[in-house]
CSV table of C-alpha atoms in Angstrom, one decimal:
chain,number,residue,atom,x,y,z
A,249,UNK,CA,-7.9,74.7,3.2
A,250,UNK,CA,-8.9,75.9,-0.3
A,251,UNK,CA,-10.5,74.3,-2.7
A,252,UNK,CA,-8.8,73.2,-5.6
A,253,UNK,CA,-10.4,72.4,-8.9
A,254,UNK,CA,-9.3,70.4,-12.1
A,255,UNK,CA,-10.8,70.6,-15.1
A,256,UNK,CA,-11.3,66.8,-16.2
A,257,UNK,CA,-13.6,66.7,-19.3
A,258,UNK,CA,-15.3,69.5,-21.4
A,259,UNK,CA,-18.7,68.6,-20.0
A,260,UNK,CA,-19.9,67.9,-16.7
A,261,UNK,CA,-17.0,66.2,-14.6
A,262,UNK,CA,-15.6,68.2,-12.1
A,263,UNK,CA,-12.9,67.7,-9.6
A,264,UNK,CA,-12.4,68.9,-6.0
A,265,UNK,CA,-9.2,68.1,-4.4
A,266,UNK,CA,-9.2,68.3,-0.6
A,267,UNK,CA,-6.8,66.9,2.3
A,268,UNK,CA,-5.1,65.2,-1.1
A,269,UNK,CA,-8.5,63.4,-1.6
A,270,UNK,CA,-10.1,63.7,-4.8
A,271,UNK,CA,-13.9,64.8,-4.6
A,272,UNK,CA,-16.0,64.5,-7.9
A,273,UNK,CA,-18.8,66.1,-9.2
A,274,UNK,CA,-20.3,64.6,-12.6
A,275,UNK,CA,-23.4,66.1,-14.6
A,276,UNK,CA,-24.9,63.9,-17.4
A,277,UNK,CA,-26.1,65.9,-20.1
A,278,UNK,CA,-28.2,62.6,-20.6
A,279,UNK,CA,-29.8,62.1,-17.6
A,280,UNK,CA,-33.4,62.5,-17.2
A,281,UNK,CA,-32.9,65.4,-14.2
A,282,UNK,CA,-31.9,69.1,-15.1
A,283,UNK,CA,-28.7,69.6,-14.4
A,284,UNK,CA,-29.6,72.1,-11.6
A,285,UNK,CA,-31.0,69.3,-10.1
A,286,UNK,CA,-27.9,67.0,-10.5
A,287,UNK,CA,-25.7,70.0,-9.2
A,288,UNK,CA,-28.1,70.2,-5.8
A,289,UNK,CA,-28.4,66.6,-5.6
A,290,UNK,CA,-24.6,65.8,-5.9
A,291,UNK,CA,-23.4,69.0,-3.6
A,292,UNK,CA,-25.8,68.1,-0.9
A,293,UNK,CA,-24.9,64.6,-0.7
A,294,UNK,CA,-21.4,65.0,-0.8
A,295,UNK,CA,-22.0,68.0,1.9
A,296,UNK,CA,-24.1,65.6,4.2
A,297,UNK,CA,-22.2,62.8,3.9
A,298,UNK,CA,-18.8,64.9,4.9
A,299,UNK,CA,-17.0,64.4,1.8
A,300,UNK,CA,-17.6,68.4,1.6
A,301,UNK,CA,-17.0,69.4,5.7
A,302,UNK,CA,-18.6,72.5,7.2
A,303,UNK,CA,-16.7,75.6,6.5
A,304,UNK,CA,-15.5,74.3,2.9
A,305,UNK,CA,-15.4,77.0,0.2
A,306,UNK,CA,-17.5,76.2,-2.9
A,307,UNK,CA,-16.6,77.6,-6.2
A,308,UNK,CA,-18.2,80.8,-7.4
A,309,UNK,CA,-21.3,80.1,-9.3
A,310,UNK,CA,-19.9,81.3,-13.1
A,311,UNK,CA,-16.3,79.3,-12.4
A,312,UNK,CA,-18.4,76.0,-11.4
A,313,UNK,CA,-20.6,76.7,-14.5
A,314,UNK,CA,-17.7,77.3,-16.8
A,315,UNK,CA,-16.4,74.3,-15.4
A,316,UNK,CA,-18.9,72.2,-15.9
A,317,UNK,CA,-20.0,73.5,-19.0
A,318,UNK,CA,-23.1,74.8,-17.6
A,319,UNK,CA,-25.3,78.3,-17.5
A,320,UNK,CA,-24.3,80.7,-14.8
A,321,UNK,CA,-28.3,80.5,-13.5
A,322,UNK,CA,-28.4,77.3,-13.6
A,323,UNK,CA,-25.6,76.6,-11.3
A,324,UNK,CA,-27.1,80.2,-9.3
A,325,UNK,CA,-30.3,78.0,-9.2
A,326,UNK,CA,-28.6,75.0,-7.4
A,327,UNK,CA,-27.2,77.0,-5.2
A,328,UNK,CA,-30.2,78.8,-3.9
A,329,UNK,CA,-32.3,76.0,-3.5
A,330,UNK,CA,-29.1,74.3,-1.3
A,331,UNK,CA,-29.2,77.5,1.0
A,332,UNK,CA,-32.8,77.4,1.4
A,333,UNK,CA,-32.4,73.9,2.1
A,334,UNK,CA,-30.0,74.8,4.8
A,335,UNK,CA,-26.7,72.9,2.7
A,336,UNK,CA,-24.7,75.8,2.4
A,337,UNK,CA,-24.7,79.5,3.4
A,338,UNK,CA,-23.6,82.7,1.3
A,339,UNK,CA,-21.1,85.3,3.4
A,340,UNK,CA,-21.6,87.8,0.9
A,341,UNK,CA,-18.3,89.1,-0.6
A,342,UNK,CA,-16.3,86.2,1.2
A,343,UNK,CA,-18.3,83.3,-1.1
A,344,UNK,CA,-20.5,80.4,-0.5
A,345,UNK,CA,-19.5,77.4,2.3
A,346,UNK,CA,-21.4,74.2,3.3
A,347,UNK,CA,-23.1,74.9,6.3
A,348,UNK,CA,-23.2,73.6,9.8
A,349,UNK,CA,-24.9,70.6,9.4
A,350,UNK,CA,-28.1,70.6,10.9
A,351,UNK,CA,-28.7,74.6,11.5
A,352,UNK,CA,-31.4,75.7,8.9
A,353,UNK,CA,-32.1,72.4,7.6
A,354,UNK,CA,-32.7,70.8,11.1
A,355,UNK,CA,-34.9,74.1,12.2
A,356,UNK,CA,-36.8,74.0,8.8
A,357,UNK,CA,-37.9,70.5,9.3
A,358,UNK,CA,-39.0,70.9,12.5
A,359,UNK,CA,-41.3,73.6,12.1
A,360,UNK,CA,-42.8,71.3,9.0
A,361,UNK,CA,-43.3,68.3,11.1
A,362,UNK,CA,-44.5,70.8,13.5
A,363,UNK,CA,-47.2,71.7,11.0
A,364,UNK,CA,-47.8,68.5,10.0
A,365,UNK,CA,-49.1,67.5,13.6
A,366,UNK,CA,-51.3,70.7,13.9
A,367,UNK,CA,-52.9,69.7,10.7
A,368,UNK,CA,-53.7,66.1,11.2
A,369,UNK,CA,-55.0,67.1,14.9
A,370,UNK,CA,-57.3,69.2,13.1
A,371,UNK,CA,-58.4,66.7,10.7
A,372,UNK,CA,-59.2,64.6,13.2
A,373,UNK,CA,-56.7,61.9,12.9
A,374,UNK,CA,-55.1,59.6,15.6
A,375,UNK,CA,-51.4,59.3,16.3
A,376,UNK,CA,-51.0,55.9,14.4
A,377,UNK,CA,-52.8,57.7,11.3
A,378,UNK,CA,-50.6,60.7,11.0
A,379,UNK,CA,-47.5,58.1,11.5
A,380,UNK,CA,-48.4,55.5,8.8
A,381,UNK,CA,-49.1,58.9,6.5
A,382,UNK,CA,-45.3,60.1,7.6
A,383,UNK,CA,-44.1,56.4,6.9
A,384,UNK,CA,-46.1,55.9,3.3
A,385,UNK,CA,-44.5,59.3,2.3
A,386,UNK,CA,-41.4,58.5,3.4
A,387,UNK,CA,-41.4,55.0,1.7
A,388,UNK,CA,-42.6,57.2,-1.4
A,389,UNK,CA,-39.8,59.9,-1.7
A,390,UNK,CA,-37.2,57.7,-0.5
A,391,UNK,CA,-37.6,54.4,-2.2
A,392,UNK,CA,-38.0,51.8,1.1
């Protein structure tokens, strides 16, 4: 199904309507992170938590950034750094979709935790070492 967008505000509020839901994207110009940031941020959780299913059509970068009020590179930014994050996936000519969860994002990860184990081996450290390190920086990013 395609994606249908409605222009709510001048700046930074953004509707998708899907399956005759409503799905929302809002920038604040305010806010303390770039808007690229806010862009990835909001895509990616919306794509994760299934709001956004796999397959689903994203806008063009320039007619999300007109929409939103934004810079075309900006929005080009947020979208690179979602397919390098495994989110979403460009098919050339045919646009940009959210991606099978799991796919790059899943493999990506692995090959980091992967990493992460070869490294603390080498430094020596035991199993319950390398774990508390995994759990402080977890706690860290993620606020627990």
């Amino acid at each position: 199904m395609p994606l249908i967008f409605r222009r709510l505000r001048r700046w930074g509020f953004w509707r998708w309507v899907r399956d005759n839901r409503a799905v929302t994207l809002k920038i604040h110009i305010d806010d303390s992170a770039p808007p690229y940031e806010q862009v990835r941020a909001k895509i990616s959780e919306q794509a994760r938590a299934g709001v956004l299913p796999v397959g689903y059509r994203l806008p063009t970068v320039r007619g999300l950034a007109e929409s939103l009020g934004l810079a075309a590179n900006t929005v080009a930014k947020a979208y690179r750094t979602l397919e390098a994050d495994g989110v979403i996936e460009t098919r050339g000519r045919n646009g940009t979709f959210v991606a099978a969860a799991g796919s790059a994002a899943e493999r990506e990860l692995a090959s980091a935790a992967q990493a992460f184990v070869e490294r603390a081996r080498r430094l020596g450290l035991t199993e319950a070492d390398a774990l508390a390190a995994v759990r402080d920086a977890l706690r860290a990013a993620y606020g627990g």
